[in-house]
Coordinates of C-alpha atoms and ligand atoms in Angstrom, one line a residue:
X1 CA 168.5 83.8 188.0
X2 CA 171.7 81.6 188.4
X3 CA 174.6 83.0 186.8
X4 CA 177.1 80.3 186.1
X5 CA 180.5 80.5 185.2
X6 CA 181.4 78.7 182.3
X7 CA 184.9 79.2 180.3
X8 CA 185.3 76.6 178.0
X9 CA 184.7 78.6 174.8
X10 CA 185.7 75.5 172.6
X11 CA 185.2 76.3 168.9
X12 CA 183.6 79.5 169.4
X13 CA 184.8 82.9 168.8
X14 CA 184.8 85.6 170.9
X15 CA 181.7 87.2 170.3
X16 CA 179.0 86.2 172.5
X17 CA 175.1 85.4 172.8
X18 CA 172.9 87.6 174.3
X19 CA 169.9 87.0 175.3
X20 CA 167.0 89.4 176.0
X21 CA 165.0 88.3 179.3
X22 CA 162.0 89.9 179.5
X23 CA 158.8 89.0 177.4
X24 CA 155.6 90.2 176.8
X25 CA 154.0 86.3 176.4
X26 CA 150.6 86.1 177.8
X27 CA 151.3 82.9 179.5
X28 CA 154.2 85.1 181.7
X29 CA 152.5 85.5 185.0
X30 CA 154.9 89.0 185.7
X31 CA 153.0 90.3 182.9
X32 CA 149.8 90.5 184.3
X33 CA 149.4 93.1 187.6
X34 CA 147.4 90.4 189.3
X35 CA 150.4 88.4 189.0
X36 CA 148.5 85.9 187.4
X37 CA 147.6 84.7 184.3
X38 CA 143.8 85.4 183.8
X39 CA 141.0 82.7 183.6
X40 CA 137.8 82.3 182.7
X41 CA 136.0 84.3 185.4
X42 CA 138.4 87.4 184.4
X43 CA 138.0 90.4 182.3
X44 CA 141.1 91.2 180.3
X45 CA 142.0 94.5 179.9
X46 CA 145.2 96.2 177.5
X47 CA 145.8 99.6 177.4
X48 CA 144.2 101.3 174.9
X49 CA 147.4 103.7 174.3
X50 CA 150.1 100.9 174.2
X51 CA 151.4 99.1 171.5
X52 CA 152.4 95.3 172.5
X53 CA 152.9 92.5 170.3
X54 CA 151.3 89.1 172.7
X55 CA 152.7 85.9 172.3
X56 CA 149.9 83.0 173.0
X57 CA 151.0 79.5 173.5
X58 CA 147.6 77.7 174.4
X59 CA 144.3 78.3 174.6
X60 CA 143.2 80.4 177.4
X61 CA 139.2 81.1 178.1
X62 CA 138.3 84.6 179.2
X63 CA 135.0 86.6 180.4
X64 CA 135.8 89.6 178.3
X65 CA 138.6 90.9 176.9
X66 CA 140.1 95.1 176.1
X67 CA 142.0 95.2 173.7
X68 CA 144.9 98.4 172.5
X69 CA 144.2 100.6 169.6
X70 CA 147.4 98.8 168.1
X71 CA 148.7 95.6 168.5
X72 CA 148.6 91.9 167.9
X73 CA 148.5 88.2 169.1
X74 CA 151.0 85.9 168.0
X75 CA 149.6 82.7 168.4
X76 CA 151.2 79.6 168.5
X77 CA 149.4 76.7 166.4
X78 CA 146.2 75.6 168.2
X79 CA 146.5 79.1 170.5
X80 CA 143.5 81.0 170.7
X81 CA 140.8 82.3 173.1
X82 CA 137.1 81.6 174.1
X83 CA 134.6 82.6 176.6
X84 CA 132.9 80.4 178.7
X85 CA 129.4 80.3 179.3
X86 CA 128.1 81.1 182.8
X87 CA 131.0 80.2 185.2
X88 CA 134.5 78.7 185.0
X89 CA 135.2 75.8 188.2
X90 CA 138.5 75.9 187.8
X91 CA 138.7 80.0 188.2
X92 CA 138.4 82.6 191.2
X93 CA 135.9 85.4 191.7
X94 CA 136.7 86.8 188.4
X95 CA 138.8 89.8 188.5
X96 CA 139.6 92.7 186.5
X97 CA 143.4 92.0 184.9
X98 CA 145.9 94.2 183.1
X99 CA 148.7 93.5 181.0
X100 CA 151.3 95.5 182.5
X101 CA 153.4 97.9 180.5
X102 CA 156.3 97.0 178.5
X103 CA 157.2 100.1 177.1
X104 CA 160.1 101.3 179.0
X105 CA 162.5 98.2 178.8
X106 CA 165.3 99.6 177.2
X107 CA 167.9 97.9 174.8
X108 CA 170.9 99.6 176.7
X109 CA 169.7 97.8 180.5
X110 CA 172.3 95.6 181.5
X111 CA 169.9 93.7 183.6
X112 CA 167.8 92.4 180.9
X113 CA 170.2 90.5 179.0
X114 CA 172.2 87.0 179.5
X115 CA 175.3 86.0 178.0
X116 CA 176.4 82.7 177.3
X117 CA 179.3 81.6 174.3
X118 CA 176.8 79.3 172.6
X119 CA 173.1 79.0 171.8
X120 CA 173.1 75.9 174.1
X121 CA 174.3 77.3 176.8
X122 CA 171.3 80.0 176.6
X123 CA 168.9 76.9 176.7
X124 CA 170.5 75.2 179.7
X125 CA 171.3 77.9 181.5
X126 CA 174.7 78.3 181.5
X127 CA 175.4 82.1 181.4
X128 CA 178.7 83.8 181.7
X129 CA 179.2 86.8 183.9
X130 CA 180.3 90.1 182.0
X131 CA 181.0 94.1 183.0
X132 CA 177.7 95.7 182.6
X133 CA 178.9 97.7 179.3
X134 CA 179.2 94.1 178.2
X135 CA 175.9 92.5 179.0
X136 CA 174.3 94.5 176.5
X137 CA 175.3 93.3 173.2
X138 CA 178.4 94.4 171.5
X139 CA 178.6 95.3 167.9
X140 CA 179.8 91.7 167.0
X141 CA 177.4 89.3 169.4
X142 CA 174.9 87.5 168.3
X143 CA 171.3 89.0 169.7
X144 CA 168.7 86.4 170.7
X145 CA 164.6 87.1 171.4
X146 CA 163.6 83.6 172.9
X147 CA 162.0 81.7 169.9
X148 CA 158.4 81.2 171.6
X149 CA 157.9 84.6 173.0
X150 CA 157.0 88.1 171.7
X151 CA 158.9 91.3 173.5
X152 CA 158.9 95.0 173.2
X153 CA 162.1 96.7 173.3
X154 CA 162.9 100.6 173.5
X155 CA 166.1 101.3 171.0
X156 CA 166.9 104.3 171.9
X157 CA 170.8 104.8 172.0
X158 CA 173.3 107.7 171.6
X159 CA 174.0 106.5 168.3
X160 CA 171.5 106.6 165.1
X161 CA 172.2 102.2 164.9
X162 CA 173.1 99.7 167.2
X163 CA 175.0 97.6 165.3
X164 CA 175.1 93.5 165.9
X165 CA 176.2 90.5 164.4
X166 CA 172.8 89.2 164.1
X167 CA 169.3 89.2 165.5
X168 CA 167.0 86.0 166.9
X169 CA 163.5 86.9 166.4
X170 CA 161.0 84.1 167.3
X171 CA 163.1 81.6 165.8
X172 CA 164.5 83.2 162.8
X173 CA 168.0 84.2 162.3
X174 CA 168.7 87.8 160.6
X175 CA 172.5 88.2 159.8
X176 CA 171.6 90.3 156.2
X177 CA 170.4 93.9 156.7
X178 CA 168.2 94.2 153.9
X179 CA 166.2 91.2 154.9
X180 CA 166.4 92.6 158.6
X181 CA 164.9 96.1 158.1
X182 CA 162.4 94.8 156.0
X183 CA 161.5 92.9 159.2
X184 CA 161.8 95.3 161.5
X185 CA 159.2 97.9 159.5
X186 CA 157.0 95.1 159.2
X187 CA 153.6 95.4 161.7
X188 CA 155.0 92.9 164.3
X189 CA 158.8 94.6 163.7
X190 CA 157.5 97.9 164.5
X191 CA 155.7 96.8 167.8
X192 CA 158.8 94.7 168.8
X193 CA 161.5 97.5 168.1
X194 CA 160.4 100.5 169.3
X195 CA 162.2 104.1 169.8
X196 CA 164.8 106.6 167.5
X197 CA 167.4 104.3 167.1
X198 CA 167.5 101.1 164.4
X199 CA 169.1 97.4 165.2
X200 CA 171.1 96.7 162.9
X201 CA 172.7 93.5 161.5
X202 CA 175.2 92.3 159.5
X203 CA 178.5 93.1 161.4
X204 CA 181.3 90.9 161.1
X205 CA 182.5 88.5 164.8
X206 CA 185.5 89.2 166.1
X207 CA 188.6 88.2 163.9
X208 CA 190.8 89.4 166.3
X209 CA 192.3 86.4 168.3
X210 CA 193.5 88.7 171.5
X211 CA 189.4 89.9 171.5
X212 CA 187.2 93.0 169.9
X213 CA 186.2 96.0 171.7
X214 CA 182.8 95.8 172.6
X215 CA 181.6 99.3 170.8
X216 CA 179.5 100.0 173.6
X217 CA 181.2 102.7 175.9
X218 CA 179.6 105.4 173.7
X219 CA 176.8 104.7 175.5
X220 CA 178.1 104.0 178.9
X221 CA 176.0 106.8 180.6
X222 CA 172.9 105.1 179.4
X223 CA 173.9 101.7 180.3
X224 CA 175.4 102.9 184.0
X225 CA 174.5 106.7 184.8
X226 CA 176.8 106.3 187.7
X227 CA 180.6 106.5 187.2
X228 CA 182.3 103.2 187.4
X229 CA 185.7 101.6 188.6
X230 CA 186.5 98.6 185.9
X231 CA 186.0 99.6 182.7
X232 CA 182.6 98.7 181.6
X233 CA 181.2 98.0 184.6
X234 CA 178.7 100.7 186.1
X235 CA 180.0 100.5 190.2
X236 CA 182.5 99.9 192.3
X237 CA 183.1 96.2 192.7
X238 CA 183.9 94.3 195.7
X239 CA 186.7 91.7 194.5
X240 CA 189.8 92.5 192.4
X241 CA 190.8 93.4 188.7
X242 CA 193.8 92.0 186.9
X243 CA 195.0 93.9 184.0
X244 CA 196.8 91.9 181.3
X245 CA 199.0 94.0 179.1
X246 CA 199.6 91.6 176.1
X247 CA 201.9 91.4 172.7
X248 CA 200.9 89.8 169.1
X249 CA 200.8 86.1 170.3
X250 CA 198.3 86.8 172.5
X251 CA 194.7 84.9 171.9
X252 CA 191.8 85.9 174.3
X253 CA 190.2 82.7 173.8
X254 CA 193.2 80.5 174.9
X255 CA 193.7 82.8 177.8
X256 CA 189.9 82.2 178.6
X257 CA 190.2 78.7 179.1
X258 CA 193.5 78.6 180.3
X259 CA 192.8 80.5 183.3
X260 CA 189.6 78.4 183.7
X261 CA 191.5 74.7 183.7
X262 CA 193.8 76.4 186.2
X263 CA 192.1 78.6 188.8
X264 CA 188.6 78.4 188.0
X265 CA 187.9 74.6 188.8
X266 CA 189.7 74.4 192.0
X267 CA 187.1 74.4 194.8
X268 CA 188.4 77.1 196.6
X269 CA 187.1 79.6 193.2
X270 CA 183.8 77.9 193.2
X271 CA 182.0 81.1 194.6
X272 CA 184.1 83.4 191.9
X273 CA 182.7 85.1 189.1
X274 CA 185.0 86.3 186.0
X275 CA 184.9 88.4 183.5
X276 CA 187.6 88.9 180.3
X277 CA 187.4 91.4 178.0
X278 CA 189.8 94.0 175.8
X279 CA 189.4 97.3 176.9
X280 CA 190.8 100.4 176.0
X281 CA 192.5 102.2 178.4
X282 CA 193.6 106.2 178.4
X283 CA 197.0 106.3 178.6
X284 CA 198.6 109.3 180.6
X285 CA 201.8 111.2 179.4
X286 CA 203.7 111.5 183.2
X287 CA 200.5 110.2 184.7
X288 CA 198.8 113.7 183.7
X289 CA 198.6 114.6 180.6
X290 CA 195.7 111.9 178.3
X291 CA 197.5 111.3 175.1
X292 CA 195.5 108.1 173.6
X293 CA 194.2 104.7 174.8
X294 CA 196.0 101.4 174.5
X295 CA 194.4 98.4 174.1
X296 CA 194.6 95.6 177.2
X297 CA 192.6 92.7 178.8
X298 CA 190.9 93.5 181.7
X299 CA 190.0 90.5 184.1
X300 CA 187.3 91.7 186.8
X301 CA 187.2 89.1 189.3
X302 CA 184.5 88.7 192.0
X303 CA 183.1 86.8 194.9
X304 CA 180.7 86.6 197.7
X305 CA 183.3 86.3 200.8
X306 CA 184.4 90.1 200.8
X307 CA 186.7 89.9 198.3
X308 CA 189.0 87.4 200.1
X309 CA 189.1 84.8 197.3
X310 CA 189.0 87.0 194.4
X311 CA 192.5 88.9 195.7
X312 CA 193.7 85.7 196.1
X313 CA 193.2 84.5 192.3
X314 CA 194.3 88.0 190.9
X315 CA 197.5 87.1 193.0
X316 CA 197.6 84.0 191.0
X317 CA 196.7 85.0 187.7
X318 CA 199.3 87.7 187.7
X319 CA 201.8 85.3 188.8
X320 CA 201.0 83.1 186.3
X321 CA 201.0 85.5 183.5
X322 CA 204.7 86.9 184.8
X323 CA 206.0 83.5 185.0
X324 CA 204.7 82.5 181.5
X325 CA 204.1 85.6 179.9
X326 CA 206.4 84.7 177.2
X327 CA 204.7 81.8 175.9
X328 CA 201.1 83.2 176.4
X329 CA 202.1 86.6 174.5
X330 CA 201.8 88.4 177.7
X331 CA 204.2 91.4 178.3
X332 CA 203.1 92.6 181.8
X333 CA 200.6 92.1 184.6
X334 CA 199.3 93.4 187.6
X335 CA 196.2 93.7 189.6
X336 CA 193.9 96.0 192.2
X337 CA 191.8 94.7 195.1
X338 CA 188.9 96.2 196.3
X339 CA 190.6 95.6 199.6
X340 CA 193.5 98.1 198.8
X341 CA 196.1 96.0 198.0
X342 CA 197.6 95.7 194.7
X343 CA 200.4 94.1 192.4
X344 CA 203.5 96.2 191.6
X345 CA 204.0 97.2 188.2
X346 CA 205.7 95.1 185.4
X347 CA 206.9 94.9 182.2
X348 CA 203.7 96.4 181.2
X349 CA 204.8 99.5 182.6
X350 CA 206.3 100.8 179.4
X351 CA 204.4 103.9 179.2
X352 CA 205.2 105.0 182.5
X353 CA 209.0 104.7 182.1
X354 CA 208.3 106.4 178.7
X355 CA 207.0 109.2 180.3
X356 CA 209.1 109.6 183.0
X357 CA 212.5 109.5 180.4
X358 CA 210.7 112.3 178.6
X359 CA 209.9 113.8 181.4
X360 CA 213.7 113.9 182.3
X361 CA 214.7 114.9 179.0
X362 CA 212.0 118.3 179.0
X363 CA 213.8 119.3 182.2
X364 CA 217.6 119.0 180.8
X365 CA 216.4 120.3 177.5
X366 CA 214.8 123.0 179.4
X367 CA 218.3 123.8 181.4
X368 CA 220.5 124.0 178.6
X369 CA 218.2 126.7 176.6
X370 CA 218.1 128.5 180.2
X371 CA 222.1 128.5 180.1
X372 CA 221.9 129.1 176.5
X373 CA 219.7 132.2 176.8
X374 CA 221.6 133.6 179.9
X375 CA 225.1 133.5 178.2
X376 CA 223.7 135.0 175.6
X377 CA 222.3 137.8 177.7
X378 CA 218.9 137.7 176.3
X379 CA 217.5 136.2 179.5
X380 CA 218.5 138.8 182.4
X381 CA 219.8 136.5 185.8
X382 CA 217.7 137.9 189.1
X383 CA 220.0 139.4 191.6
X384 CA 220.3 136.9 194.2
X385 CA 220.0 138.5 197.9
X386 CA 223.0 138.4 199.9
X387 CA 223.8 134.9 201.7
X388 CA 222.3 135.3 205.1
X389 CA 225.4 135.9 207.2
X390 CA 225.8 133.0 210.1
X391 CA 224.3 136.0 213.1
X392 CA 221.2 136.6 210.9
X393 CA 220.9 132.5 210.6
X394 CA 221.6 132.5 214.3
X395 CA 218.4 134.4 214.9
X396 CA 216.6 132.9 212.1
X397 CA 216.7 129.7 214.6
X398 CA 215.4 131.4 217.7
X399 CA 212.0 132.4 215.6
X400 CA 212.1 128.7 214.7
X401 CA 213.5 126.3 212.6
X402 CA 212.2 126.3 208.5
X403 CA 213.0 122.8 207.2
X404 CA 211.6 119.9 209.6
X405 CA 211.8 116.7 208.7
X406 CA 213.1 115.9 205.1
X407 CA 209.9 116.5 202.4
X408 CA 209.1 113.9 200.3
X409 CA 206.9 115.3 197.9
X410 CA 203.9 113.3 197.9
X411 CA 203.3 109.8 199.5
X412 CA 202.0 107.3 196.8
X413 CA 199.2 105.7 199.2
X414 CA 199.6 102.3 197.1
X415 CA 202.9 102.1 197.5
X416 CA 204.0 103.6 200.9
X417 CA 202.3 101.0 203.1
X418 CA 204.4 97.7 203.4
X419 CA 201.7 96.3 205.7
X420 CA 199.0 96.1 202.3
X421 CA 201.9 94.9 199.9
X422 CA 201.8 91.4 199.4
X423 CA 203.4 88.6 201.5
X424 CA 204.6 86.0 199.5
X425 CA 207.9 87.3 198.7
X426 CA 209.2 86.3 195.3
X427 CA 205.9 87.2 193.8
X428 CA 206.2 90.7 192.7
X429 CA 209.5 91.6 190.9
X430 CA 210.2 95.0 190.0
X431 CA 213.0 95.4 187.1
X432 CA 214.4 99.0 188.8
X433 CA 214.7 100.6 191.9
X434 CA 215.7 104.3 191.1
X435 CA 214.9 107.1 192.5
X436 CA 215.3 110.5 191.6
X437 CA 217.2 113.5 193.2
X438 CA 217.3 116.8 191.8
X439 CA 219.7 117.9 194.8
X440 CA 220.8 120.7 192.9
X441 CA 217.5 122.1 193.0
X442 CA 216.8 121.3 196.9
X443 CA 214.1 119.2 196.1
X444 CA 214.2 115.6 196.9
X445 CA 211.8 113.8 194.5
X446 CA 210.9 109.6 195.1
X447 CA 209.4 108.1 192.0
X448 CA 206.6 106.4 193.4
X449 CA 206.6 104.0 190.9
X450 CA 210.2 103.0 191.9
X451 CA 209.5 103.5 196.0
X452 CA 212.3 102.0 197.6
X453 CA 209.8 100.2 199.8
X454 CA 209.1 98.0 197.1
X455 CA 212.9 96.2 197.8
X456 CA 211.1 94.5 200.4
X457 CA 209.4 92.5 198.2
X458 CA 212.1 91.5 195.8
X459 CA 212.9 87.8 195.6
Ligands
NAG501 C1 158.6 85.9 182.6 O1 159.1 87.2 182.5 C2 160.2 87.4 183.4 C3 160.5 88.9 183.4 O2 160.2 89.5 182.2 C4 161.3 86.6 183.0 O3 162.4 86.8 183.9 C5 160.9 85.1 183.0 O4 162.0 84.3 182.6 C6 159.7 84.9 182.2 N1 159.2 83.5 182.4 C7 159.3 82.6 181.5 C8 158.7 81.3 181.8 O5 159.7 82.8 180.4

């Protein structure tokens, strides 16, 4: 299957169509464990046990046919089955032929859906690439079963609904509940939607110009079982994510097709596949402590060549959003390669200095009730030991010298090594450069997010 890229959401909103690939059609040759749909030599045989709903589209002549305990045979107008008397020319040996089980495709596999912006798009094949949390539907996507085709699907979530925009079944739109569940308990509803969970309809699209959460980390472990690196997506990816931290003017949509008339036309993208969506991030107070999530867009970017060409447009779509961030309602940028490199931080880096001020604030706060409680005696000084006396440190240095080479604290691996930073000077523009020594206290402390190596790259 071909997954285009295609960003030119022109009138749409940003909820999306997703398509559910499989089928259980009896014309589908992967259906059949002989690979091949039977003829008039062949015995047909359905479980007895299962319960599949069969879309026909012609008429098909068989030597005998099994058929389940439950289920049915959609036919299409003029569909239908007969059994030819003595031998079929046109058909082999004859051979005993199953129809394979349907009954574990779940709702929740990110492999069996597609994703394109419009219904026309799902017809010509122009599908858009998405983090796997996002190729399952999200609560405001429209949900599409191919109009000539029957399907099974197992619904079971973390969740008692999985709610959607609306639901494509053979043709007919559902976008009202009541007239949806009616469907869904219905004979061919039940064999179509099977397992603990309901489908259910009715939510509104996205109104949110910057873009809507998807709804569906709740069931991330269901969708992924492996623990991920983007947001979303269920492995580590070989290219580069750009996070866009963004302000009320913001508009997803815009931003879409924005970066697609820039980057994504020139030939040198052609092999790169893009993905933009809002996700929520944790936020960490001092880069410990989880205090909440803040909303931002994530853009995961990937591409065949070992990640060579997707660093390269992360470069250029955080350069772009620094240099225009005002006019595109973007307040900071920055991005990660697979490769190791990264962006500095910007603008968007608001937490982080917020954290860091309070952080500075606890310890002086902290001082003062020390002092506080000292003069007032409830808080009893330790007696210091006697300064060593300049013999004793004499013969402190013959066992060997404490001390070394100055510590440092910790070494921020992302931000210690000039040789991964970026070349193009100009590029990455840091606000500050402090650093922070407590010297009173001995201890020599660099804010890695303020590494003095990063001068280096100032224009
Ligand atoms: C047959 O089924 C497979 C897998 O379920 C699907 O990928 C393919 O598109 C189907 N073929 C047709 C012609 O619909």
């Amino acid at each position: 299957m071909n997954v285009l890229l295609l960003f030119c959401l022109v009138g749409a909103a940003n909820a999306l169509y997703k398509q559910w690939i499989p089928d259980t059609n009896y014309e589908n040759k992967t259906n059949w464990d002989k690979e091949e749909v039977p003829c008039g030599n062949d015995i047909v045989k359905f479980s007895a046990q299962r319960k599949v709903s069969v879309f026909v589209e012609t008429t098909h002549a068989v030597q005998e046919m099994k058929l389940p305990v439950d289920g049915e045979f959609i036919l299409n107008s003029g569909a239908g089955f007969y059994v030819v008397a003595g031998q079929d020319p046109g058909c082999g040996a004859g051979v005993t032929t199953q129809f394979k089980d349907s009954e574990s495709l779940q709702w929740f596999n990110p492999a069996l859906w597609q994703a394109a912006a419009a219904l026309d798009d799902l017809q010509r094949g122009n599908f858009l690439f998405s983090v796997h949390e996002e190729s399952v539907p999200c609560q405001y996507d429209d949900v599409v079963f191919k109009a000539r085709s029957s399907f099974r699907v197992d619904t079971s979530s973390s969740q008692s609904s999985i709610p959607v925009k609306s639901v494509s079944v053979l043709g007919k739109m559902f976008d009202s509940q009541p007239e949806f569940s009616q469907y869904v308990s219905s004979r061919s509803g039940r064999l179509q939607f099977h397992g603990p969970s309901a489908v259910t309809v009715g939510k509104p699209g996205c109104g949110d110009p910057s873009g809507c959460d998807c709804g569906n980390s709740v069931n991330h472990q269901r969708i992924c079982g492996t623990p991920l690196l983007p947001l979303g997506h269920c492995c580590d990816v070989c290219g580069a994510i750009a996070t866009i931290h963004y302000a009320a003017a913001f508009n997803l949509q815009s931003y879409r097709q924005r970066i697609h008339h820039l980057f994504l036309v020139l030939p040198k993208y052609k092999s790169i596949q893009l993905g933009m969506s809002k996700v929520f991030k944790s936020q960490r107070f001092m880069g410990i402590i989880p205090f909440g999530t803040s909303p931002e867009i994530q853009v995961v970017i990937l591409d065949g060549e070992k990640g060579k060409q997707s660093e390269a447009l992360a470069r250029d779509i955080v350069k772009d959003a620094r240099s225009h961030g005002s006019t595109l309602g973007i307040t900071g940028a920055e991005f990660e390669a697979s490769s190791g490199s990264s962006s500095g931080q910007s603008g968007g880096s608001a937490g982080m200095v917020v954290g860091v001020v309070f952080g500075i604030l606890i310890i002086i706060a902290f001082i003062i009730i020390m002092v506080l409680l000292i003069h007032k005696g409830v808080v009893q000084m330790p007696s210091l030991p006697p300064l060593p006396s300049l013999s004793s440190l004499k013969r402190h240095s013959d066992v060997g010298e404490l001390g070394g080479p100055l510590d440092h604290g910790y070494d921020n691996p992302m931000f210690d090594k000039p040789s991964l930073m970026p070349e193009v000077p100009g590029l990455y523009v840091t606000e500050t450069n402090n650093s922070i020594s407590l010297t009173q206290t001995g201890v020599h402390f660099i804010n890695p997010v303020y590494d003095e190596n990063e001068t280096d790259f100032n224009a």
